Amino acid sequence: MGRRGLAARDWRIADLHDPVHPQLSWNCPARQPKQARALRIAAWVMTAITLASPFITYRHAILLETASVFLLAILMIGAGLSAWRHGYRPAYYFLLAWSFMVAGIVVYACVSFGLLPKNFVTEYGIQFGSSIEMILLSLGLAYRFKLLRDQNLQLQLEATERLETRVAERTGELHRAMGELRTANRRLHEFSLRDGLTGVHNRRYLDETLAHAVSQARERKAPIALLMLDIDHFKRINDTYGHLAGDDCLRAVADVLRNHVREGDDFVARYGGEEFVVLLPGATRDDGARRGEVLRSEVAALRIEGHGATITLTISLGLAALVGGDLHSGPDKLIRAADAALYKAKRDGRNRLVCAD
């Protein structure tokens, strides 16, 4: 076959591997399956021509190879143009690279058919075109790797942003849930310190608050008074009119007490059964006595209707106060003194207020 035949054989071998370039340059099988299939067919055709070349004349081999190369060039350039038109920028490098390769092939074919004179440039046109092609394809692959890296970074950034958004949303939901839980716990705690029937504070609240109130009075060197009161003959009301009537009486007395305490440190608590406590921080014994008489008069004026009769009520009150040195005695002495005064008021005939000694 001669030196030109050897060059033609090298040309066929180089061309046989070139259909792989689109697959490496822009993943042609995934992006353009039809073009990829056509390129594979062209590769098999060129393989067949290469295998058949020893059995045909050199002229026929050159003609077949030239035709197949031009067909392959058209297919590759068409695939590259299609990818470029669809916005895949690395295909630009492939098109430019193959343009140099095709130019070298055309020059060599023209020399083979005697259309161009034979010289160093035309004789080695394929080698020049192939060298430039390899350089440009390398640049294209590098650019594709850069795009893939940028896409991965963008995907990571988007994933991070989505994760941060979800974390912020979950954090916000957690804060809202914690706020709702705190509100619910506060309400539950407040509910646990209230008497369910009358709505005033209960014995637990009194136990938690009284010691603190006495301690504050001691620090401020201010007096503190406590009224303990009991509804007179309450058992007889329950026995005569029923427990629902007794509940109405308890609520009515609690309303009177609640309406006559000052906003701030004063409070009313149900001590147990029909007994109530009114704590009056800052009140002296005389202040407590005056306010106790007001409460007694208000309760005596009540009329409870709706149980087949008009029910009237009276209360007995015991008053104790801590002033000066007595403040060091503590809350227990205040409760015991008020309870003893209440017992004396009931023993002396009820519907009265008795002050502790």
mmCIF file of N, CA and C in Angstrom, residues 90-139:
data_model
loop_
_atom_site.group_PDB
_atom_site.id
_atom_site.type_symbol
_atom_site.label_atom_id
_atom_site.label_comp_id
_atom_site.label_asym_id
_atom_site.label_seq_id
_atom_site.Cartn_x
_atom_site.Cartn_y
_atom_site.Cartn_z
ATOM 1 N N PRO A 90 -20.451 23.594 26.261
ATOM 2 C CA PRO A 90 -19.232 22.847 25.899
ATOM 3 C C PRO A 90 -19.237 22.326 24.469
ATOM 4 N N ALA A 91 -20.413 22.188 23.842
ATOM 5 C CA ALA A 91 -20.462 21.723 22.448
ATOM 6 C C ALA A 91 -19.743 22.685 21.512
ATOM 7 N N TYR A 92 -19.600 23.938 21.922
ATOM 8 C CA TYR A 92 -18.880 24.918 21.085
ATOM 9 C C TYR A 92 -17.435 24.469 20.863
ATOM 10 N N TYR A 93 -16.791 23.983 21.933
ATOM 11 C CA TYR A 93 -15.413 23.510 21.792
ATOM 12 C C TYR A 93 -15.349 22.302 20.867
ATOM 13 N N PHE A 94 -16.327 21.420 20.974
ATOM 14 C CA PHE A 94 -16.361 20.244 20.105
ATOM 15 C C PHE A 94 -16.504 20.645 18.639
ATOM 16 N N LEU A 95 -17.397 21.573 18.351
ATOM 17 C CA LEU A 95 -17.587 22.031 16.971
ATOM 18 C C LEU A 95 -16.312 22.660 16.422
ATOM 19 N N LEU A 96 -15.693 23.503 17.222
ATOM 20 C CA LEU A 96 -14.473 24.163 16.771
ATOM 21 C C LEU A 96 -13.361 23.140 16.539
ATOM 22 N N ALA A 97 -13.231 22.164 17.448
ATOM 23 C CA ALA A 97 -12.199 21.137 17.309
ATOM 24 C C ALA A 97 -12.419 20.313 16.050
ATOM 25 N N TRP A 98 -13.662 19.904 15.838
ATOM 26 C CA TRP A 98 -13.938 19.078 14.665
ATOM 27 C C TRP A 98 -13.837 19.870 13.371
ATOM 28 N N SER A 99 -14.015 21.148 13.433
ATOM 29 C CA SER A 99 -13.830 21.962 12.227
ATOM 30 C C SER A 99 -12.387 21.871 11.740
ATOM 31 N N PHE A 100 -11.427 21.931 12.675
ATOM 32 C CA PHE A 100 -10.018 21.788 12.294
ATOM 33 C C PHE A 100 -9.733 20.377 11.786
ATOM 34 N N MET A 101 -10.332 19.384 12.458
ATOM 35 C CA MET A 101 -10.110 18.011 12.023
ATOM 36 C C MET A 101 -10.668 17.773 10.632
ATOM 37 N N VAL A 102 -11.876 18.251 10.381
ATOM 38 C CA VAL A 102 -12.495 18.084 9.062
ATOM 39 C C VAL A 102 -11.696 18.827 7.999
ATOM 40 N N ALA A 103 -11.194 20.017 8.357
ATOM 41 C CA ALA A 103 -10.380 20.771 7.398
ATOM 42 C C ALA A 103 -9.137 19.977 7.013
ATOM 43 N N GLY A 104 -8.498 19.348 8.001
ATOM 44 C CA GLY A 104 -7.328 18.526 7.700
ATOM 45 C C GLY A 104 -7.673 17.339 6.831
ATOM 46 N N ILE A 105 -8.841 16.712 7.110
ATOM 47 C CA ILE A 105 -9.267 15.565 6.302
ATOM 48 C C ILE A 105 -9.544 15.991 4.865
ATOM 49 N N VAL A 106 -10.203 17.115 4.701
ATOM 50 C CA VAL A 106 -10.523 17.610 3.353
ATOM 51 C C VAL A 106 -9.247 17.894 2.570
ATOM 52 N N VAL A 107 -8.275 18.538 3.231
ATOM 53 C CA VAL A 107 -7.002 18.826 2.559
ATOM 54 C C VAL A 107 -6.315 17.534 2.141
ATOM 55 N N TYR A 108 -6.302 16.543 3.033
ATOM 56 C CA TYR A 108 -5.648 15.280 2.704
ATOM 57 C C TYR A 108 -6.366 14.562 1.573
ATOM 58 N N ALA A 109 -7.715 14.608 1.601
ATOM 59 C CA ALA A 109 -8.474 13.964 0.522
ATOM 60 C C ALA A 109 -8.205 14.634 -0.818
ATOM 61 N N CYS A 110 -8.129 15.956 -0.799
ATOM 62 C CA CYS A 110 -7.849 16.679 -2.051
ATOM 63 C C CYS A 110 -6.464 16.327 -2.588
ATOM 64 N N VAL A 111 -5.491 16.142 -1.684
ATOM 65 C CA VAL A 111 -4.157 15.719 -2.120
ATOM 66 C C VAL A 111 -4.213 14.318 -2.705
ATOM 67 N N SER A 112 -5.015 13.435 -2.042
ATOM 68 C CA SER A 112 -5.112 12.058 -2.507
ATOM 69 C C SER A 112 -5.704 11.977 -3.904
ATOM 70 N N PHE A 113 -6.671 12.864 -4.202
ATOM 71 C CA PHE A 113 -7.312 12.854 -5.517
ATOM 72 C C PHE A 113 -6.636 13.794 -6.510
ATOM 73 N N GLY A 114 -5.487 14.366 -6.117
ATOM 74 C CA GLY A 114 -4.746 15.220 -7.013
ATOM 75 C C GLY A 114 -5.312 16.600 -7.196
ATOM 76 N N LEU A 115 -6.184 17.017 -6.291
ATOM 77 C CA LEU A 115 -6.790 18.340 -6.417
ATOM 78 C C LEU A 115 -5.921 19.426 -5.804
ATOM 79 N N LEU A 116 -5.024 19.043 -4.911
ATOM 80 C CA LEU A 116 -4.107 19.998 -4.291
ATOM 81 C C LEU A 116 -2.684 19.474 -4.444
ATOM 82 N N PRO A 117 -1.722 20.400 -4.514
ATOM 83 C CA PRO A 117 -0.333 19.938 -4.623
ATOM 84 C C PRO A 117 0.141 19.319 -3.311
ATOM 85 N N LYS A 118 1.076 18.443 -3.423
ATOM 86 C CA LYS A 118 1.612 17.769 -2.250
ATOM 87 C C LYS A 118 2.767 18.574 -1.681
ATOM 88 N N ASN A 119 2.632 18.992 -0.421
ATOM 89 C CA ASN A 119 3.710 19.653 0.299
ATOM 90 C C ASN A 119 3.613 19.290 1.781
ATOM 91 N N PHE A 120 4.437 19.905 2.584
ATOM 92 C CA PHE A 120 4.474 19.539 4.012
ATOM 93 C C PHE A 120 3.131 19.786 4.694
ATOM 94 N N VAL A 121 2.500 20.915 4.412
ATOM 95 C CA VAL A 121 1.238 21.276 5.071
ATOM 96 C C VAL A 121 0.119 20.355 4.628
ATOM 97 N N THR A 122 0.007 20.144 3.276
ATOM 98 C CA THR A 122 -1.102 19.312 2.781
ATOM 99 C C THR A 122 -0.880 17.845 3.107
ATOM 100 N N GLU A 123 0.373 17.401 3.102
ATOM 101 C CA GLU A 123 0.665 15.995 3.382
ATOM 102 C C GLU A 123 0.298 15.630 4.822
ATOM 103 N N TYR A 124 0.555 16.574 5.747
ATOM 104 C CA TYR A 124 0.287 16.305 7.165
ATOM 105 C C TYR A 124 -0.895 17.126 7.698
ATOM 106 N N GLY A 125 -1.862 17.431 6.804
ATOM 107 C CA GLY A 125 -3.043 18.208 7.226
ATOM 108 C C GLY A 125 -3.850 17.509 8.314
ATOM 109 N N ILE A 126 -3.989 16.182 8.180
ATOM 110 C CA ILE A 126 -4.759 15.443 9.192
ATOM 111 C C ILE A 126 -4.072 15.540 10.551
ATOM 112 N N GLN A 127 -2.736 15.390 10.571
ATOM 113 C CA GLN A 127 -2.018 15.447 11.840
ATOM 114 C C GLN A 127 -2.154 16.825 12.493
ATOM 115 N N PHE A 128 -2.025 17.890 11.641
ATOM 116 C CA PHE A 128 -2.208 19.232 12.198
ATOM 117 C C PHE A 128 -3.625 19.403 12.755
ATOM 118 N N GLY A 129 -4.620 19.031 11.935
ATOM 119 C CA GLY A 129 -6.021 19.168 12.391
ATOM 120 C C GLY A 129 -6.303 18.349 13.632
ATOM 121 N N SER A 130 -5.743 17.114 13.673
ATOM 122 C CA SER A 130 -5.968 16.248 14.835
ATOM 123 C C SER A 130 -5.328 16.828 16.089
ATOM 124 N N SER A 131 -4.131 17.423 15.949
ATOM 125 C CA SER A 131 -3.461 18.014 17.116
ATOM 126 C C SER A 131 -4.274 19.174 17.686
ATOM 127 N N ILE A 132 -4.719 20.060 16.765
ATOM 128 C CA ILE A 132 -5.547 21.185 17.231
ATOM 129 C C ILE A 132 -6.848 20.665 17.833
ATOM 130 N N GLU A 133 -7.401 19.614 17.212
ATOM 131 C CA GLU A 133 -8.645 19.026 17.734
ATOM 132 C C GLU A 133 -8.456 18.535 19.165
ATOM 133 N N MET A 134 -7.348 17.831 19.418
ATOM 134 C CA MET A 134 -7.111 17.311 20.759
ATOM 135 C C MET A 134 -6.998 18.439 21.787
ATOM 136 N N ILE A 135 -6.309 19.515 21.388
ATOM 137 C CA ILE A 135 -6.166 20.649 22.310
ATOM 138 C C ILE A 135 -7.524 21.251 22.637
ATOM 139 N N LEU A 136 -8.328 21.476 21.583
ATOM 140 C CA LEU A 136 -9.642 22.095 21.801
ATOM 141 C C LEU A 136 -10.579 21.166 22.569
ATOM 142 N N LEU A 137 -10.502 19.862 22.269
ATOM 143 C CA LEU A 137 -11.342 18.923 23.022
ATOM 144 C C LEU A 137 -10.927 18.875 24.493
ATOM 145 N N SER A 138 -9.624 18.989 24.742
ATOM 146 C CA SER A 138 -9.170 19.033 26.138
ATOM 147 C C SER A 138 -9.723 20.261 26.848
ATOM 148 N N LEU A 139 -9.704 21.405 26.132
ATOM 149 C CA LEU A 139 -10.293 22.615 26.713
ATOM 150 C C LEU A 139 -11.789 22.426 26.945
#
